[in-house]
CSV table of C-alpha atoms and ligand atoms in Angstrom, one decimal:
chain,number,residue,atom,x,y,z
A,30,UNK,CA,0.0,0.0,0.0
A,31,UNK,CA,1.3,3.5,-0.9
A,32,UNK,CA,0.2,5.4,2.2
A,33,UNK,CA,-1.3,8.9,2.0
A,34,UNK,CA,1.5,10.2,4.2
A,35,UNK,CA,4.7,9.0,5.8
A,36,UNK,CA,7.5,10.3,8.1
A,37,UNK,CA,11.1,10.9,6.8
A,38,UNK,CA,13.6,10.1,9.5
A,39,UNK,CA,17.4,10.4,8.9
A,40,UNK,CA,20.3,8.9,10.7
A,41,UNK,CA,20.9,12.3,12.3
A,42,UNK,CA,17.3,12.4,13.6
A,43,UNK,CA,17.8,9.0,15.2
A,44,UNK,CA,21.2,10.0,16.6
A,45,UNK,CA,19.6,13.2,18.1
A,46,UNK,CA,17.0,11.1,20.0
A,47,UNK,CA,19.7,8.5,21.1
A,48,UNK,CA,21.9,11.4,22.5
A,49,UNK,CA,19.0,12.5,24.7
A,50,UNK,CA,18.4,8.9,25.9
A,51,UNK,CA,22.0,8.8,27.0
A,52,UNK,CA,21.9,12.3,28.7
A,53,UNK,CA,20.7,13.3,32.1
A,54,UNK,CA,17.3,14.6,31.1
A,55,UNK,CA,14.5,12.7,29.3
A,56,UNK,CA,12.1,15.6,29.9
A,57,UNK,CA,12.4,19.3,30.9
A,58,UNK,CA,16.1,19.4,30.1
A,59,UNK,CA,17.8,21.7,27.5
A,60,UNK,CA,16.2,20.3,24.4
A,61,UNK,CA,12.7,21.9,24.6
A,62,UNK,CA,14.0,25.5,24.8
A,63,UNK,CA,16.4,24.7,21.9
A,64,UNK,CA,13.5,23.5,19.8
A,65,UNK,CA,11.4,26.5,20.7
A,66,UNK,CA,14.3,28.8,19.6
A,67,UNK,CA,14.4,26.9,16.3
A,68,UNK,CA,10.7,27.5,15.8
A,69,UNK,CA,11.1,31.2,16.6
A,70,UNK,CA,13.9,31.5,14.0
A,71,UNK,CA,11.9,29.7,11.4
A,72,UNK,CA,8.8,31.8,11.8
A,73,UNK,CA,10.1,35.1,13.1
A,74,UNK,CA,7.6,35.0,16.0
A,75,UNK,CA,8.9,36.3,19.3
A,76,UNK,CA,7.7,33.3,21.5
A,77,UNK,CA,7.2,29.6,20.9
A,78,UNK,CA,5.6,27.2,23.5
A,79,UNK,CA,6.2,23.5,22.7
A,80,UNK,CA,3.7,21.0,24.0
A,81,UNK,CA,2.8,17.3,23.6
A,82,UNK,CA,0.3,17.8,20.7
A,83,UNK,CA,-1.3,20.4,18.5
A,84,UNK,CA,-4.6,19.6,20.3
A,85,UNK,CA,-3.0,20.7,23.6
A,86,UNK,CA,-1.5,23.8,21.9
A,87,UNK,CA,-5.0,24.7,20.6
A,88,UNK,CA,-6.5,24.1,24.0
A,89,UNK,CA,-4.1,26.4,25.9
A,90,UNK,CA,-4.2,28.9,23.1
A,91,UNK,CA,-8.0,29.1,23.4
A,92,UNK,CA,-7.7,29.5,27.2
A,93,UNK,CA,-5.0,32.2,26.8
A,94,UNK,CA,-7.3,34.1,24.4
A,95,UNK,CA,-10.0,34.1,27.1
A,96,UNK,CA,-12.4,31.4,25.7
A,97,UNK,CA,-14.6,29.9,28.4
A,98,UNK,CA,-18.3,29.5,29.3
A,99,UNK,CA,-20.4,32.2,27.6
A,100,UNK,CA,-17.7,32.8,24.9
A,101,UNK,CA,-17.8,31.8,21.3
A,102,UNK,CA,-15.4,30.7,18.5
A,103,UNK,CA,-16.0,30.3,14.8
A,104,UNK,CA,-13.9,27.9,12.7
A,105,UNK,CA,-13.9,25.9,9.4
A,106,UNK,CA,-16.1,22.8,9.1
A,107,UNK,CA,-13.4,21.1,6.9
A,108,UNK,CA,-10.8,20.3,9.6
A,109,UNK,CA,-9.9,17.6,12.0
A,110,UNK,CA,-12.2,17.5,15.0
A,111,UNK,CA,-9.4,18.7,17.4
A,112,UNK,CA,-9.9,22.3,16.2
A,113,UNK,CA,-13.5,22.5,17.4
A,114,UNK,CA,-12.9,20.3,20.4
A,115,UNK,CA,-10.3,22.6,21.8
A,116,UNK,CA,-12.9,25.3,22.0
A,117,UNK,CA,-15.4,23.0,23.7
A,118,UNK,CA,-12.8,22.0,26.3
A,119,UNK,CA,-12.9,25.5,27.6
A,120,UNK,CA,-16.7,25.6,28.0
A,121,UNK,CA,-17.1,28.0,25.1
A,122,UNK,CA,-19.4,27.4,22.1
A,123,UNK,CA,-18.3,26.7,18.5
A,124,UNK,CA,-19.9,27.6,15.2
A,125,UNK,CA,-18.8,27.1,11.7
A,126,UNK,CA,-18.2,29.3,8.6
A,127,UNK,CA,-18.4,27.7,5.1
A,128,UNK,CA,-15.3,27.2,3.0
A,129,UNK,CA,-14.1,28.6,-0.3
A,130,UNK,CA,-14.6,25.7,-2.8
A,131,UNK,CA,-11.2,26.5,-4.5
A,132,UNK,CA,-8.9,26.5,-1.5
A,133,UNK,CA,-11.0,24.4,1.0
A,134,UNK,CA,-10.2,27.2,3.5
A,135,UNK,CA,-12.6,29.3,5.6
A,136,UNK,CA,-14.0,31.8,3.1
A,137,UNK,CA,-13.5,35.4,4.2
A,138,UNK,CA,-16.5,36.5,2.2
A,139,UNK,CA,-18.8,34.1,4.0
A,140,UNK,CA,-17.2,35.2,7.2
A,141,UNK,CA,-18.1,38.8,6.4
A,142,UNK,CA,-21.7,37.9,5.5
A,143,UNK,CA,-22.1,35.8,8.7
A,144,UNK,CA,-20.6,38.6,10.8
A,145,UNK,CA,-22.9,41.2,9.2
A,146,UNK,CA,-25.9,39.1,9.6
A,147,UNK,CA,-25.2,38.2,13.2
A,148,UNK,CA,-24.6,41.9,14.1
A,149,UNK,CA,-27.7,43.0,12.2
A,150,UNK,CA,-30.1,40.6,13.9
A,151,UNK,CA,-28.3,40.7,17.3
A,152,UNK,CA,-27.0,37.2,17.3
A,153,UNK,CA,-23.7,36.5,19.2
A,154,UNK,CA,-20.5,37.5,17.5
A,155,UNK,CA,-17.3,35.4,17.9
A,156,UNK,CA,-14.6,36.2,20.5
A,157,UNK,CA,-12.1,34.1,18.5
A,158,UNK,CA,-12.0,33.0,14.9
A,159,UNK,CA,-9.8,29.9,14.1
A,160,UNK,CA,-8.8,29.7,10.4
A,161,UNK,CA,-7.4,26.3,9.3
A,162,UNK,CA,-4.7,26.3,6.7
A,163,UNK,CA,-6.1,23.3,4.9
A,164,UNK,CA,-3.6,21.0,3.0
A,165,UNK,CA,-0.8,23.5,3.8
A,166,UNK,CA,-2.2,26.5,2.1
A,167,UNK,CA,-2.6,29.6,4.2
A,168,UNK,CA,-6.0,31.2,4.5
A,169,UNK,CA,-6.5,34.8,3.3
A,170,UNK,CA,-5.2,36.2,6.6
A,171,UNK,CA,-5.3,39.9,5.5
A,172,UNK,CA,-9.0,39.7,4.8
A,173,UNK,CA,-9.7,37.9,8.1
A,174,UNK,CA,-7.6,40.3,10.0
A,175,UNK,CA,-9.5,43.3,8.6
A,176,UNK,CA,-12.7,41.8,9.8
A,177,UNK,CA,-11.2,41.1,13.2
A,178,UNK,CA,-10.6,44.9,13.6
A,179,UNK,CA,-14.1,45.8,12.5
A,180,UNK,CA,-15.8,43.1,14.7
A,181,UNK,CA,-13.4,42.8,17.6
A,182,UNK,CA,-12.5,39.1,17.5
A,183,UNK,CA,-9.1,37.6,18.0
A,184,UNK,CA,-7.4,35.1,15.6
A,185,UNK,CA,-5.9,31.7,16.3
A,186,UNK,CA,-4.4,30.0,13.2
A,187,UNK,CA,-4.6,26.2,13.1
A,188,UNK,CA,-1.4,25.6,11.0
A,189,UNK,CA,-1.2,21.9,11.7
A,190,UNK,CA,-0.8,21.4,7.9
A,191,UNK,CA,1.2,24.4,7.1
A,192,UNK,CA,4.7,24.6,8.7
A,193,UNK,CA,7.2,25.6,6.0
A,194,UNK,CA,4.5,27.4,4.0
A,195,UNK,CA,4.4,31.2,3.3
A,196,UNK,CA,1.7,33.8,3.2
A,197,UNK,CA,2.4,37.1,1.5
A,198,UNK,CA,6.2,36.9,2.0
A,199,UNK,CA,6.0,35.8,5.6
A,200,UNK,CA,6.5,32.3,7.0
A,201,UNK,CA,3.3,30.7,8.4
A,202,UNK,CA,3.7,31.1,12.1
A,203,UNK,CA,4.9,34.7,12.0
A,204,UNK,CA,1.6,35.7,13.5
A,205,UNK,CA,1.6,38.9,11.4
A,206,UNK,CA,-2.2,38.7,11.1
A,207,UNK,CA,-3.1,36.7,14.2
A,208,UNK,CA,-2.6,36.4,18.0
A,209,UNK,CA,-1.4,32.8,18.0
A,210,UNK,CA,-0.5,30.1,15.4
A,211,UNK,CA,-0.4,26.4,16.2
A,212,UNK,CA,1.7,23.7,14.5
A,213,UNK,CA,1.3,19.9,14.8
A,214,UNK,CA,4.3,17.4,14.9
A,215,UNK,CA,2.2,14.3,14.7
A,216,UNK,CA,4.0,11.7,12.6
A,217,UNK,CA,1.9,12.1,9.6
A,218,UNK,CA,2.5,15.9,9.4
A,219,UNK,CA,5.4,17.7,7.6
A,220,UNK,CA,7.8,17.8,10.5
A,221,UNK,CA,7.4,15.2,13.3
A,222,UNK,CA,8.3,14.6,16.9
A,223,UNK,CA,6.1,11.5,17.1
A,224,UNK,CA,3.4,13.4,18.9
A,225,UNK,CA,3.8,17.1,19.5
A,226,UNK,CA,2.7,20.6,18.9
A,227,UNK,CA,3.6,24.2,19.4
A,228,UNK,CA,2.0,27.6,19.8
A,229,UNK,CA,3.7,30.7,18.3
A,230,UNK,CA,2.9,34.3,19.3
A,231,UNK,CA,4.3,37.8,19.4
A,232,UNK,CA,2.5,38.7,22.7
A,233,UNK,CA,4.5,38.1,25.9
A,234,UNK,CA,1.3,37.9,28.1
A,235,UNK,CA,-0.1,35.1,25.9
A,236,UNK,CA,3.2,33.2,25.9
A,237,UNK,CA,3.4,33.5,29.7
A,238,UNK,CA,-0.1,32.2,30.2
A,239,UNK,CA,0.4,29.3,27.8
A,240,UNK,CA,3.7,28.4,29.6
A,241,UNK,CA,1.9,28.2,32.9
A,242,UNK,CA,-1.0,26.2,31.5
A,243,UNK,CA,1.4,23.7,29.9
A,244,UNK,CA,2.6,22.7,33.3
A,245,UNK,CA,-0.1,22.6,35.9
A,246,UNK,CA,-0.4,26.3,36.4
A,247,UNK,CA,2.7,26.1,38.6
A,248,UNK,CA,5.4,28.7,38.6
A,249,UNK,CA,8.8,29.3,40.2
A,250,UNK,CA,8.9,32.9,39.0
A,251,UNK,CA,8.6,35.2,42.1
A,252,UNK,CA,7.1,37.9,39.8
A,253,UNK,CA,4.0,35.7,39.2
A,254,UNK,CA,3.5,34.9,42.9
A,255,UNK,CA,1.2,36.6,45.4
A,256,UNK,CA,3.8,36.7,48.1
A,257,UNK,CA,7.6,36.4,48.6
A,258,UNK,CA,8.9,32.8,48.2
A,259,UNK,CA,9.3,30.9,51.4
A,260,UNK,CA,12.7,29.6,50.3
A,261,UNK,CA,14.7,28.1,47.4
A,262,UNK,CA,12.2,25.2,47.2
A,263,UNK,CA,9.2,27.4,46.7
A,264,UNK,CA,6.7,27.2,43.9
A,265,UNK,CA,3.1,28.4,43.6
A,266,UNK,CA,0.1,27.1,41.6
A,267,UNK,CA,-1.5,30.3,40.3
A,268,UNK,CA,-3.8,28.8,37.7
A,269,UNK,CA,-5.4,25.5,36.8
A,270,UNK,CA,-3.0,24.0,34.2
A,271,UNK,CA,-2.3,20.6,32.7
A,272,UNK,CA,0.6,18.3,32.0
A,273,UNK,CA,1.0,19.1,28.3
A,274,UNK,CA,4.8,19.1,28.4
A,275,UNK,CA,6.9,17.9,25.4
A,276,UNK,CA,9.8,15.6,26.3
A,277,UNK,CA,13.4,16.3,25.5
A,278,UNK,CA,13.5,13.2,23.2
A,279,UNK,CA,10.7,14.7,21.1
A,280,UNK,CA,12.2,18.2,21.1
A,281,UNK,CA,15.6,16.9,19.9
A,282,UNK,CA,13.9,15.0,17.1
A,283,UNK,CA,12.0,18.2,16.2
A,284,UNK,CA,15.1,20.4,16.1
A,285,UNK,CA,16.8,17.8,13.9
A,286,UNK,CA,13.8,17.5,11.6
A,287,UNK,CA,13.4,21.3,11.2
A,288,UNK,CA,16.9,21.5,9.6
A,289,UNK,CA,15.5,19.6,6.7
A,290,UNK,CA,12.1,21.5,6.5
A,291,UNK,CA,13.1,23.4,3.3
A,292,UNK,CA,14.0,20.1,1.7
A,293,UNK,CA,10.7,18.5,2.8
A,294,UNK,CA,8.6,21.3,1.4
A,295,UNK,CA,10.6,21.6,-1.8
A,296,UNK,CA,10.0,17.9,-2.5
A,297,UNK,CA,6.3,18.2,-1.7
A,298,UNK,CA,6.0,21.1,-4.1
A,299,UNK,CA,7.7,19.2,-6.8
A,300,UNK,CA,5.4,16.2,-6.3
A,301,UNK,CA,2.3,18.5,-6.3
A,302,UNK,CA,3.4,20.2,-9.5
A,303,UNK,CA,3.9,16.8,-11.0
A,304,UNK,CA,0.4,15.6,-10.0
A,305,UNK,CA,-1.1,18.8,-11.4
A,306,UNK,CA,0.5,18.0,-14.7
A,307,UNK,CA,-0.1,14.2,-14.7
A,308,UNK,CA,-3.8,14.4,-13.6
A,309,UNK,CA,-4.8,17.1,-16.1
A,310,UNK,CA,-6.8,14.8,-18.5
A,311,UNK,CA,-8.7,12.8,-15.8
A,312,UNK,CA,-12.3,13.6,-14.8
A,313,UNK,CA,-11.3,15.3,-11.6
A,314,UNK,CA,-10.3,18.8,-10.3
A,315,UNK,CA,-6.8,19.3,-9.0
A,316,UNK,CA,-6.2,21.8,-6.1
A,317,UNK,CA,-5.7,25.5,-6.6
A,318,UNK,CA,-3.2,27.6,-4.7
A,319,UNK,CA,-3.6,31.4,-4.5
A,320,UNK,CA,-1.0,33.8,-5.9
A,321,UNK,CA,0.4,35.3,-2.7
A,322,UNK,CA,0.7,31.9,-1.0
A,323,UNK,CA,3.3,29.2,-0.9
A,324,UNK,CA,1.7,25.9,0.2
A,325,UNK,CA,3.6,23.5,2.4
A,326,UNK,CA,1.5,20.7,0.6
A,327,UNK,CA,0.7,18.6,3.6
A,328,UNK,CA,-2.1,17.0,1.6
A,329,UNK,CA,-3.1,16.7,-2.1
A,330,UNK,CA,-6.9,16.6,-2.4
A,331,UNK,CA,-8.6,15.9,-5.7
A,332,UNK,CA,-12.3,16.4,-6.3
A,333,UNK,CA,-14.0,13.8,-8.5
A,334,UNK,CA,-16.2,15.0,-11.4
A,335,UNK,CA,-19.1,12.8,-10.3
A,336,UNK,CA,-21.2,13.7,-13.3
A,337,UNK,CA,-18.7,12.2,-15.7
A,338,UNK,CA,-18.1,9.1,-13.6
A,339,UNK,CA,-20.2,6.0,-13.8
A,340,UNK,CA,-19.4,4.9,-10.3
A,341,UNK,CA,-19.9,6.7,-7.0
A,342,UNK,CA,-17.1,7.9,-4.7
A,343,UNK,CA,-17.5,5.0,-2.3
A,344,UNK,CA,-16.9,2.4,-5.1
A,345,UNK,CA,-14.0,4.3,-6.6
A,346,UNK,CA,-12.4,4.7,-3.1
A,347,UNK,CA,-12.7,0.9,-2.5
A,348,UNK,CA,-11.1,0.2,-5.9
A,349,UNK,CA,-8.2,2.5,-5.2
A,350,UNK,CA,-7.6,1.0,-1.8
A,351,UNK,CA,-7.8,-2.5,-3.4
A,352,UNK,CA,-5.1,-1.4,-6.0
A,353,UNK,CA,-2.8,-0.5,-3.1
A,354,UNK,CA,-3.3,3.3,-3.2
A,355,UNK,CA,-3.8,4.6,0.4
A,356,UNK,CA,-6.4,7.2,-0.4
A,357,UNK,CA,-8.1,9.0,2.4
A,358,UNK,CA,-10.6,11.7,3.2
A,359,UNK,CA,-9.8,14.9,4.9
A,360,UNK,CA,-12.3,15.7,6.4
A,361,UNK,CA,-16.0,14.9,7.2
A,362,UNK,CA,-17.6,18.3,8.0
A,363,UNK,CA,-17.2,18.5,11.7
A,364,UNK,CA,-20.8,19.6,12.3
A,365,UNK,CA,-21.9,16.2,10.9
A,366,UNK,CA,-20.3,14.4,13.8
A,367,UNK,CA,-22.9,13.1,16.3
A,368,UNK,CA,-21.3,15.1,19.1
A,369,UNK,CA,-21.7,18.4,17.2
A,370,UNK,CA,-25.1,17.5,15.7
A,371,UNK,CA,-26.4,17.4,19.3
A,372,UNK,CA,-25.0,20.9,19.9
A,373,UNK,CA,-25.9,22.6,16.6
A,374,UNK,CA,-29.0,20.7,15.6
A,375,UNK,CA,-29.6,18.1,12.9
A,376,UNK,CA,-30.5,20.7,10.3
A,377,UNK,CA,-27.1,22.6,10.5
A,378,UNK,CA,-25.5,22.4,7.0
A,379,UNK,CA,-23.1,24.4,4.9
A,380,UNK,CA,-23.4,23.9,1.1
A,381,UNK,CA,-19.7,24.2,0.1
A,382,UNK,CA,-18.6,21.9,2.9
A,383,UNK,CA,-21.2,19.3,1.8
A,384,UNK,CA,-20.2,19.6,-1.8
A,385,UNK,CA,-16.5,19.2,-0.8
A,386,UNK,CA,-17.3,16.1,1.3
A,387,UNK,CA,-19.2,14.5,-1.7
A,388,UNK,CA,-16.3,14.9,-4.1
A,389,UNK,CA,-12.9,15.1,-2.2
A,390,UNK,CA,-10.3,12.4,-1.9
A,391,UNK,CA,-6.8,12.8,-0.5
A,392,UNK,CA,-4.2,10.9,-2.6
A,393,UNK,CA,-0.7,9.9,-1.4
A,394,UNK,CA,1.8,12.8,-1.0
A,395,UNK,CA,4.8,12.7,1.3
A,396,UNK,CA,8.5,13.8,1.2
A,397,UNK,CA,10.0,10.3,0.7
A,398,UNK,CA,7.5,9.4,-2.1
A,399,UNK,CA,9.4,8.4,-5.3
A,400,UNK,CA,8.4,9.4,-8.8
A,401,UNK,CA,7.7,5.8,-9.5
A,402,UNK,CA,5.2,5.6,-6.6
A,403,UNK,CA,3.6,8.7,-7.8
A,404,UNK,CA,3.3,7.3,-11.4
A,405,UNK,CA,1.7,4.2,-9.8
A,406,UNK,CA,-0.9,6.4,-8.1
A,407,UNK,CA,-1.6,8.3,-11.4
A,408,UNK,CA,-1.9,5.1,-13.3
A,409,UNK,CA,-4.3,3.5,-10.8
A,410,UNK,CA,-6.4,6.6,-10.8
A,411,UNK,CA,-6.5,6.6,-14.6
A,412,UNK,CA,-7.6,3.0,-14.6
A,413,UNK,CA,-10.3,3.3,-11.9
A,414,UNK,CA,-11.8,6.6,-13.3
A,415,UNK,CA,-11.8,5.3,-17.0
B,512,PLP,C1,-3.5,17.0,13.0
B,512,PLP,C2,-4.3,18.1,13.2
B,512,PLP,C3,-4.6,18.6,14.5
B,512,PLP,C4,-4.2,17.9,15.8
B,512,PLP,O1,-2.9,17.7,15.9
B,512,PLP,P1,-2.3,16.7,17.0
B,512,PLP,O2,-0.9,17.1,17.0
B,512,PLP,O3,-2.5,15.3,16.5
B,512,PLP,O4,-3.0,17.0,18.3
B,512,PLP,C5,-5.4,19.8,14.6
B,512,PLP,N1,-5.8,20.4,13.5
B,512,PLP,C6,-5.6,20.0,12.3
B,512,PLP,C7,-6.1,20.7,11.1
B,512,PLP,C8,-4.8,18.8,12.1
B,512,PLP,O5,-4.6,18.3,10.9
């Protein structure tokens, strides 16, 4: 089976982890701060907080941005459930804005319409909007940022797919148009630490809050305490935090992997360009990337031209899997999940998200994919869609 994604581990990556295993610290040693520095250098953001998953990063980012009971966040329906879940963890409500059918990203025009409508009829406006950079392509952050000024919400970028990508000359993660950006280092993502995530920000108070929440809400910094320390042993719990810490083994792997990020993304771009070319004549739509965006190409999603095909998507999907092509689907609209149907009502539906769900299939794309493997995917697609 040619998988839809696969990690790329070098001998140096393995050595970096082995070195930590032979050192004094398996966790909370020197490696996590070093990895955070590498992330700051990559993105240009002032602060990086590394944690044990992007889900954890999203959770503490939502808390740092003030989400909680009585608050509201809006996000894209075409994302992994973790994006919406991180809002619900805080006790806040979540609502969804439809996607742009060309980029699969939260559509700023639909966001504008929904904001205008809600403000006209007196329905609640979001405290936070969470754009998701689907497949590695940044959302139209300038447009979303302009709306944030007019309507007073804050922006949290879910960039789980987009490390190594650019938007308007800046690396994704620079937070030029947002308060916080979150990366994932799950093993299927572009850079991996096994499991892991990070939150980037340019705001010291948000970084401080996330650092506290990452580790039980406990601090050893006298400046954050409500009285003088009792002695050298002293710490205070000043908030209710979690154990969301990244280990030194993971951080060392991350630092080593980041060195090859340009290489990873260049290969993904090459493969994507090759797919665009090779798939031209088939009854499907290849993905579109906007002009001021450099996609990191985490995923390659095709949309089937169902009118031209004799079989339905389920049948084609089965045939592709049977011919050894690890096709997948990213994602089922989140509001269709039973958990969210209960919250939003059975009737909740967004037309572009539904349309996307009917037609989309992710085909294999990963850094260590060979041209021959790619040719094999194209050939199987050609056969199955004929
Ligand atoms: C993978 C992913 C997450 C969650 O990342 P983890 O590191 O597995 O917690 C969140 N959002 C999106 C869009 C993702 O693809």
